[in-house]
mmCIF file of C-alpha atoms and ligand atoms in Angstrom:
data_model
loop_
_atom_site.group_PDB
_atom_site.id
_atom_site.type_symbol
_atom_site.label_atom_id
_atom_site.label_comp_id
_atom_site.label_asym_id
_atom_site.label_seq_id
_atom_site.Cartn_x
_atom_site.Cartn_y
_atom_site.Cartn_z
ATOM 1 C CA UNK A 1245 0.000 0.000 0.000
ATOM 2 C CA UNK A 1246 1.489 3.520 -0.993
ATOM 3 C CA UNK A 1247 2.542 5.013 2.223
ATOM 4 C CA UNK A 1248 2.616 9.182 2.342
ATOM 5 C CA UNK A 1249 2.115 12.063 4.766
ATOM 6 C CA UNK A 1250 -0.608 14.809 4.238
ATOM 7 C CA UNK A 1251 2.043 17.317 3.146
ATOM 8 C CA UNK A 1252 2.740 14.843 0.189
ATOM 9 C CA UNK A 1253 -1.211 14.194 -0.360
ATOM 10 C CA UNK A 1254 -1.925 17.859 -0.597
ATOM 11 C CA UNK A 1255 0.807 18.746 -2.718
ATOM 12 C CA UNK A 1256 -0.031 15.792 -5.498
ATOM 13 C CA UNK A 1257 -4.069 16.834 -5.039
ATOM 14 C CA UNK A 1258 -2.804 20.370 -5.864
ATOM 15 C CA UNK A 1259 -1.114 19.170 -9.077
ATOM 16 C CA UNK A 1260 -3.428 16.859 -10.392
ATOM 17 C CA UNK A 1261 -5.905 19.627 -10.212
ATOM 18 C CA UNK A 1262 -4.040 22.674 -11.996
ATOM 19 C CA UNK A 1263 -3.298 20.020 -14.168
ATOM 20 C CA UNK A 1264 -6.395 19.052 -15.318
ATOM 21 C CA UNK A 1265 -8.053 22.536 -14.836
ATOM 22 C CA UNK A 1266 -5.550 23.720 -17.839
ATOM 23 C CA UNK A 1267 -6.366 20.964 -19.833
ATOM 24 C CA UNK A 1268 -9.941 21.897 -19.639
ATOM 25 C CA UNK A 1269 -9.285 25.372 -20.965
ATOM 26 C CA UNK A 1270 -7.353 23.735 -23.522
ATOM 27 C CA UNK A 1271 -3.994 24.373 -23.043
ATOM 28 C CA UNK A 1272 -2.503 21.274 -23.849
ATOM 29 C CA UNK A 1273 1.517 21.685 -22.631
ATOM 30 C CA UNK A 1274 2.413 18.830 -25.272
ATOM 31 C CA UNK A 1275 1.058 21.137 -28.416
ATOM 32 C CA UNK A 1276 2.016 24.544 -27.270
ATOM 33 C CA UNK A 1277 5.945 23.139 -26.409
ATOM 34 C CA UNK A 1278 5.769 21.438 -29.551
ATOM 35 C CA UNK A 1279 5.247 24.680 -31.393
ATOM 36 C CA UNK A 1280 8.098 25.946 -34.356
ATOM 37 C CA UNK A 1281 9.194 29.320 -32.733
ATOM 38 C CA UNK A 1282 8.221 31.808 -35.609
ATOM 39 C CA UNK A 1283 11.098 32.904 -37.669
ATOM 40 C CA UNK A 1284 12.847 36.665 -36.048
ATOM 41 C CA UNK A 1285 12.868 38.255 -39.249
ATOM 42 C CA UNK A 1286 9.870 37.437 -41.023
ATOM 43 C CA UNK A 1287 8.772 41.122 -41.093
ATOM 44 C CA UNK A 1288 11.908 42.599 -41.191
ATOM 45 C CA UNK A 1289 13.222 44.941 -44.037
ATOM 46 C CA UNK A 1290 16.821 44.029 -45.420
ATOM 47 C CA UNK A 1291 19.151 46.296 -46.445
ATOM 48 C CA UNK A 1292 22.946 46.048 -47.672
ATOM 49 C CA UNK A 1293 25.608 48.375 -46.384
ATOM 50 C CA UNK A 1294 29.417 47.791 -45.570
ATOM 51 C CA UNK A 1295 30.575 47.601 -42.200
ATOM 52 C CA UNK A 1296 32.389 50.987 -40.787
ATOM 53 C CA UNK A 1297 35.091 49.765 -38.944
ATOM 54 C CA UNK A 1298 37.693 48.583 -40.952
ATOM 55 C CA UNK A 1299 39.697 48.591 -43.982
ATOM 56 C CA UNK A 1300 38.888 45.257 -45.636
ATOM 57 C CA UNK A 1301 34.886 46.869 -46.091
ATOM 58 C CA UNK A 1302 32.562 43.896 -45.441
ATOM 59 C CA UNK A 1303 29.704 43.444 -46.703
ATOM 60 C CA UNK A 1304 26.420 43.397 -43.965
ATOM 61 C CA UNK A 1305 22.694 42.594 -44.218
ATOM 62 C CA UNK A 1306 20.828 44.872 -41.434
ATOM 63 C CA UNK A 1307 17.411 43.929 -41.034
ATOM 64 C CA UNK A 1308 14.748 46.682 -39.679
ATOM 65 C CA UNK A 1309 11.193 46.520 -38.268
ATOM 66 C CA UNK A 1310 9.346 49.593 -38.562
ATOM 67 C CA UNK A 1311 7.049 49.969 -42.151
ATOM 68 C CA UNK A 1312 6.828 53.461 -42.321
ATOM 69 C CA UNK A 1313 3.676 53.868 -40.379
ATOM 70 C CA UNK A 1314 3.154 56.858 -38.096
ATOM 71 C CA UNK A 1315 2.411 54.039 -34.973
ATOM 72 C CA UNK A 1316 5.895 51.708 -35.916
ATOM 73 C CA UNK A 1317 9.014 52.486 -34.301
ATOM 74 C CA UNK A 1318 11.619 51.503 -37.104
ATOM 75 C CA UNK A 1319 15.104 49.823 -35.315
ATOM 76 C CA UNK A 1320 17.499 47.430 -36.691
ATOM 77 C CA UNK A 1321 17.183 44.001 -34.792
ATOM 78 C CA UNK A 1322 19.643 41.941 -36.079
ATOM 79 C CA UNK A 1323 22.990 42.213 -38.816
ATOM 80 C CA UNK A 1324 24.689 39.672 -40.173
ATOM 81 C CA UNK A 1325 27.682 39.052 -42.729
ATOM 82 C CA UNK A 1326 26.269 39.519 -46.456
ATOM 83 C CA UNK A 1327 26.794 36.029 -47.998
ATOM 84 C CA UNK A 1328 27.041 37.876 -51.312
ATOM 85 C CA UNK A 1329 29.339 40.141 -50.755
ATOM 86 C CA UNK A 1330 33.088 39.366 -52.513
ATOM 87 C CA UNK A 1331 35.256 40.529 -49.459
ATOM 88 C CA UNK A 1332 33.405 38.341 -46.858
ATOM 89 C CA UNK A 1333 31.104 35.855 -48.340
ATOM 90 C CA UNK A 1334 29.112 35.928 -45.338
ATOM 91 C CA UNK A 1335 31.464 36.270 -42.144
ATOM 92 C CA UNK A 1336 32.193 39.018 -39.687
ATOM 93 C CA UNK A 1337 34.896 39.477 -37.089
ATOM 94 C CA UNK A 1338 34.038 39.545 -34.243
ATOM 95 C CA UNK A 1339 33.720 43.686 -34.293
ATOM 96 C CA UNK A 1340 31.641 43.293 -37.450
ATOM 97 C CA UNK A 1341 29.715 40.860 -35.524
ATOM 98 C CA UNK A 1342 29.038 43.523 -32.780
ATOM 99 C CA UNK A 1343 27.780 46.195 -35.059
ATOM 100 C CA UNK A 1344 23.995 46.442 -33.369
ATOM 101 C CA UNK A 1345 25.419 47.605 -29.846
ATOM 102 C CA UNK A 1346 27.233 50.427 -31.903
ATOM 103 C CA UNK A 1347 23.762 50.938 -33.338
ATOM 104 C CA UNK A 1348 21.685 51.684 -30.468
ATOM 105 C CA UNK A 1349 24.960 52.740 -28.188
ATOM 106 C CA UNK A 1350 23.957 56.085 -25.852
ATOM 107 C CA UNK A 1351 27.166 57.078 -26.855
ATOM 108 C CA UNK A 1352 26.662 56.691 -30.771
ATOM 109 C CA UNK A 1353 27.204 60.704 -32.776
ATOM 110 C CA UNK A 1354 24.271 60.826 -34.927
ATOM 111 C CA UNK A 1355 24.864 64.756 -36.157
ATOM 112 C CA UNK A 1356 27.756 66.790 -36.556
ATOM 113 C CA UNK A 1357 28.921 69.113 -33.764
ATOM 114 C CA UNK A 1358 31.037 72.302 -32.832
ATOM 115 C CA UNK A 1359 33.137 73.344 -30.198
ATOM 116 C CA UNK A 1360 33.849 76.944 -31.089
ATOM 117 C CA UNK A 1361 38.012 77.813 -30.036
ATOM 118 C CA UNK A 1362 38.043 78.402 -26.109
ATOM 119 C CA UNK A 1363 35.122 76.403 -25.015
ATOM 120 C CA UNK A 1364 34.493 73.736 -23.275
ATOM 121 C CA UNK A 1365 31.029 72.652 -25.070
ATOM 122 C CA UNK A 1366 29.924 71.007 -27.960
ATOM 123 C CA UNK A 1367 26.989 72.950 -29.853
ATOM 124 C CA UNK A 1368 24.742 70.822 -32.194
ATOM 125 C CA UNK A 1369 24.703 71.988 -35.646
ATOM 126 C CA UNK A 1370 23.081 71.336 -38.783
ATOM 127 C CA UNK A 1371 25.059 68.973 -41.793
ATOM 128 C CA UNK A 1372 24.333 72.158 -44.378
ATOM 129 C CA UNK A 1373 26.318 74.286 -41.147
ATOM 130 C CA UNK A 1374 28.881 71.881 -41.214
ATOM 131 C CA UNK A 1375 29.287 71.302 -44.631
ATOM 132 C CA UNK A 1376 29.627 75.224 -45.535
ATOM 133 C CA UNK A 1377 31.886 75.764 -42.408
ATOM 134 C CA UNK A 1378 34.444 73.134 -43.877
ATOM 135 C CA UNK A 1379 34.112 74.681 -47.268
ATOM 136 C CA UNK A 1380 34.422 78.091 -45.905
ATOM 137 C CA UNK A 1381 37.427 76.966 -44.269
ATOM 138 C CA UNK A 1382 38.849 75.194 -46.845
ATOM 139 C CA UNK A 1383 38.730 77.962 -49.131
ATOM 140 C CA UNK A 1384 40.195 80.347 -46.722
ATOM 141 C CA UNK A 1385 43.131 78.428 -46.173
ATOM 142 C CA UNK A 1386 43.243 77.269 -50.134
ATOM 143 C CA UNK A 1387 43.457 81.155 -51.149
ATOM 144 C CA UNK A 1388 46.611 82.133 -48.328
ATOM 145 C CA UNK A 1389 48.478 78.487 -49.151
ATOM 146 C CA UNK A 1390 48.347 77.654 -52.595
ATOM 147 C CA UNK A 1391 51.678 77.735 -54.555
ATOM 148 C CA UNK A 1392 51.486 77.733 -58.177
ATOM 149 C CA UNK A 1393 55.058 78.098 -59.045
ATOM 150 C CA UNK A 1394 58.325 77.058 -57.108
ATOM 151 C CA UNK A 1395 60.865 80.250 -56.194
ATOM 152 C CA UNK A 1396 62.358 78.177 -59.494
ATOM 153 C CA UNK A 1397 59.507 79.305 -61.659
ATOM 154 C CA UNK A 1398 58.181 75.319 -62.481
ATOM 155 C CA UNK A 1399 54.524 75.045 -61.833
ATOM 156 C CA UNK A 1400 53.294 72.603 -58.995
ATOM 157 C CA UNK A 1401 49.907 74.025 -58.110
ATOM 158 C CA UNK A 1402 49.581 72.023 -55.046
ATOM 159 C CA UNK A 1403 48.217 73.268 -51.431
ATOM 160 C CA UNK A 1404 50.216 71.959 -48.683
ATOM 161 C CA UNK A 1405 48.302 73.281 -45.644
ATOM 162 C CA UNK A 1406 45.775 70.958 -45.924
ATOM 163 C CA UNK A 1407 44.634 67.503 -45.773
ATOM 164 C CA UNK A 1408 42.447 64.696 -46.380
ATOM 165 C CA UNK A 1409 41.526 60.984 -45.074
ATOM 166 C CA UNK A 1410 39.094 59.279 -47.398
ATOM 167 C CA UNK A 1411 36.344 56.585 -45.871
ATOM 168 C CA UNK A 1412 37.719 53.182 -46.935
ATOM 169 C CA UNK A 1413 34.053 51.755 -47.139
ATOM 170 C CA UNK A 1414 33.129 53.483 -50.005
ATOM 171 C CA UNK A 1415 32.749 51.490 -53.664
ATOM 172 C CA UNK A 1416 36.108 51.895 -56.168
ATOM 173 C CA UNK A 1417 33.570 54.787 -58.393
ATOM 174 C CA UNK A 1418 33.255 56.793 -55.207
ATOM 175 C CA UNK A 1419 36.953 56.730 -54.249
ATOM 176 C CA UNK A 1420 38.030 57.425 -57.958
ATOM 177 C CA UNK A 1421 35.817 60.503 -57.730
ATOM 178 C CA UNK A 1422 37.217 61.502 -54.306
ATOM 179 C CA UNK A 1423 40.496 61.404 -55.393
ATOM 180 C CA UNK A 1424 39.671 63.327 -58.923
ATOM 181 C CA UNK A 1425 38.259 65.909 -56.159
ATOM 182 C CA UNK A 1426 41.177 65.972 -53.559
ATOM 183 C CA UNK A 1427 43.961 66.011 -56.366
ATOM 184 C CA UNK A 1428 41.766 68.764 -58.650
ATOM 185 C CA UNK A 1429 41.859 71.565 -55.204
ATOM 186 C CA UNK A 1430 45.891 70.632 -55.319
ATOM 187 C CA UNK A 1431 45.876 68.644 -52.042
ATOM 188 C CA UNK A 1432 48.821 66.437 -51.839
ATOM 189 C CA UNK A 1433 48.293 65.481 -48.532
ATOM 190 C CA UNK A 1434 45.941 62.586 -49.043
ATOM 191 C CA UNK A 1435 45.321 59.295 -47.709
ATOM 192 C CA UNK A 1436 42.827 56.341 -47.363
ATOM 193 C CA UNK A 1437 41.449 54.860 -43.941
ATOM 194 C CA UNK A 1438 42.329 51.652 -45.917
ATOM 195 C CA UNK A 1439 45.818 52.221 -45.194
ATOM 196 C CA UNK A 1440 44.969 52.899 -41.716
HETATM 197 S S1 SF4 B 2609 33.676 42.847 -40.071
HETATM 198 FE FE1 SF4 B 2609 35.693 43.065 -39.105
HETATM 199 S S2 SF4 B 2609 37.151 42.717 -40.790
HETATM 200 FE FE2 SF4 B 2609 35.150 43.177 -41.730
HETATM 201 S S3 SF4 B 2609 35.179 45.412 -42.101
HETATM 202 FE FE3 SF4 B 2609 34.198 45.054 -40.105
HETATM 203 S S4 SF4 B 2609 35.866 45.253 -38.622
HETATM 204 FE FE4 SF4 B 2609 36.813 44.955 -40.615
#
């Protein structure tokens, strides 16, 4: 004869009950463990970019939620290595691997800013700001540096005072055009984060 205490009785009673209450209301553990999880990125949006860290320029696959409607939220949820993509075929180190936590990092610089010459603060200012402060600066210094002819009297045209450090994950078109751009103003000082 199966010999227990009431503490035991109780606690099997208790079981046996919840158990077949749940059953009742049709939740049948078997089926509902049995279910296929539903795949992450079924209603994601995949785009292609290259990854920003390095030289070698992988290829990614970022995949977004968020369709454009006033109530989504769009955010990336998951990157991976683009299996397409010459460099890689697919892999990431593992700082490529990483890239969502630079994504949504506090710390991330989403817009340029400028700390004006004896100040301790950093002022947030528009890209058509930035973009026609670097030109006016450029420009400036261009006009007070550029030599067009040694002491010698042979023409170099080049600007000295200057330079320049291309984005190495840009495509071969964009680079050729950078550098037609960089060597047209006479820079000579000119590099690639390639090289880096
Ligand atoms: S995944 Fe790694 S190797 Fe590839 S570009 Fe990014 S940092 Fe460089």
């Amino acid at each position: 004869m199966l010999q227990m205490s009431r503490r035991q009785f109780l606690k099997i009673t208790a079981t046996s009950l919840a158990g077949s209450s749940l059953a009742l209301m049709g939740f049948a553990p078997d089926t509902a463990l049995a279910e296929v999880r539903q795949y992450k990125l079924a209603r994601t949006t995949e785009t292609r970019n290259t990854c920003p860290y390095c030289s070698v320029g992988c290829g990614i696959l970022m995949y977004g939620l968020g369709d454009g409607a006033k109530n989504a939220t769009a955010s990336i949820i998951h990157i991976e290595g683009d299996p397409d993509h010459p460099v890689n075929r697919g892999t990431l180190c593992p700082k490529g691997a990483s890239l969502i936590d630079f994504i949504h990092s506090p710390a991330r610089l989403k817009y340029p800013e400028y700390r004006a010459a004896g100040s301790t603060e950093w002022k947030r200012i528009s890209w058509d700001e930035a973009l026609d402060r670097v030109a006016k600066l450029m420009k400036e210094d261009r006009d007070a540096n550029f030599v067009e002819k040694t002491d010698e009297g042979k023409t170099v045209n080049r600007w000295l005072t200057t330079g320049m450090l291309a984005a190495s994950a840009a495509s071969n078109e964009v680079g050729y055009l950078t550098h037609k751009v960089a060597r047209s103003m006479g820079l000579l000082a000119f590099d690639n984060q390639a090289r880096v």
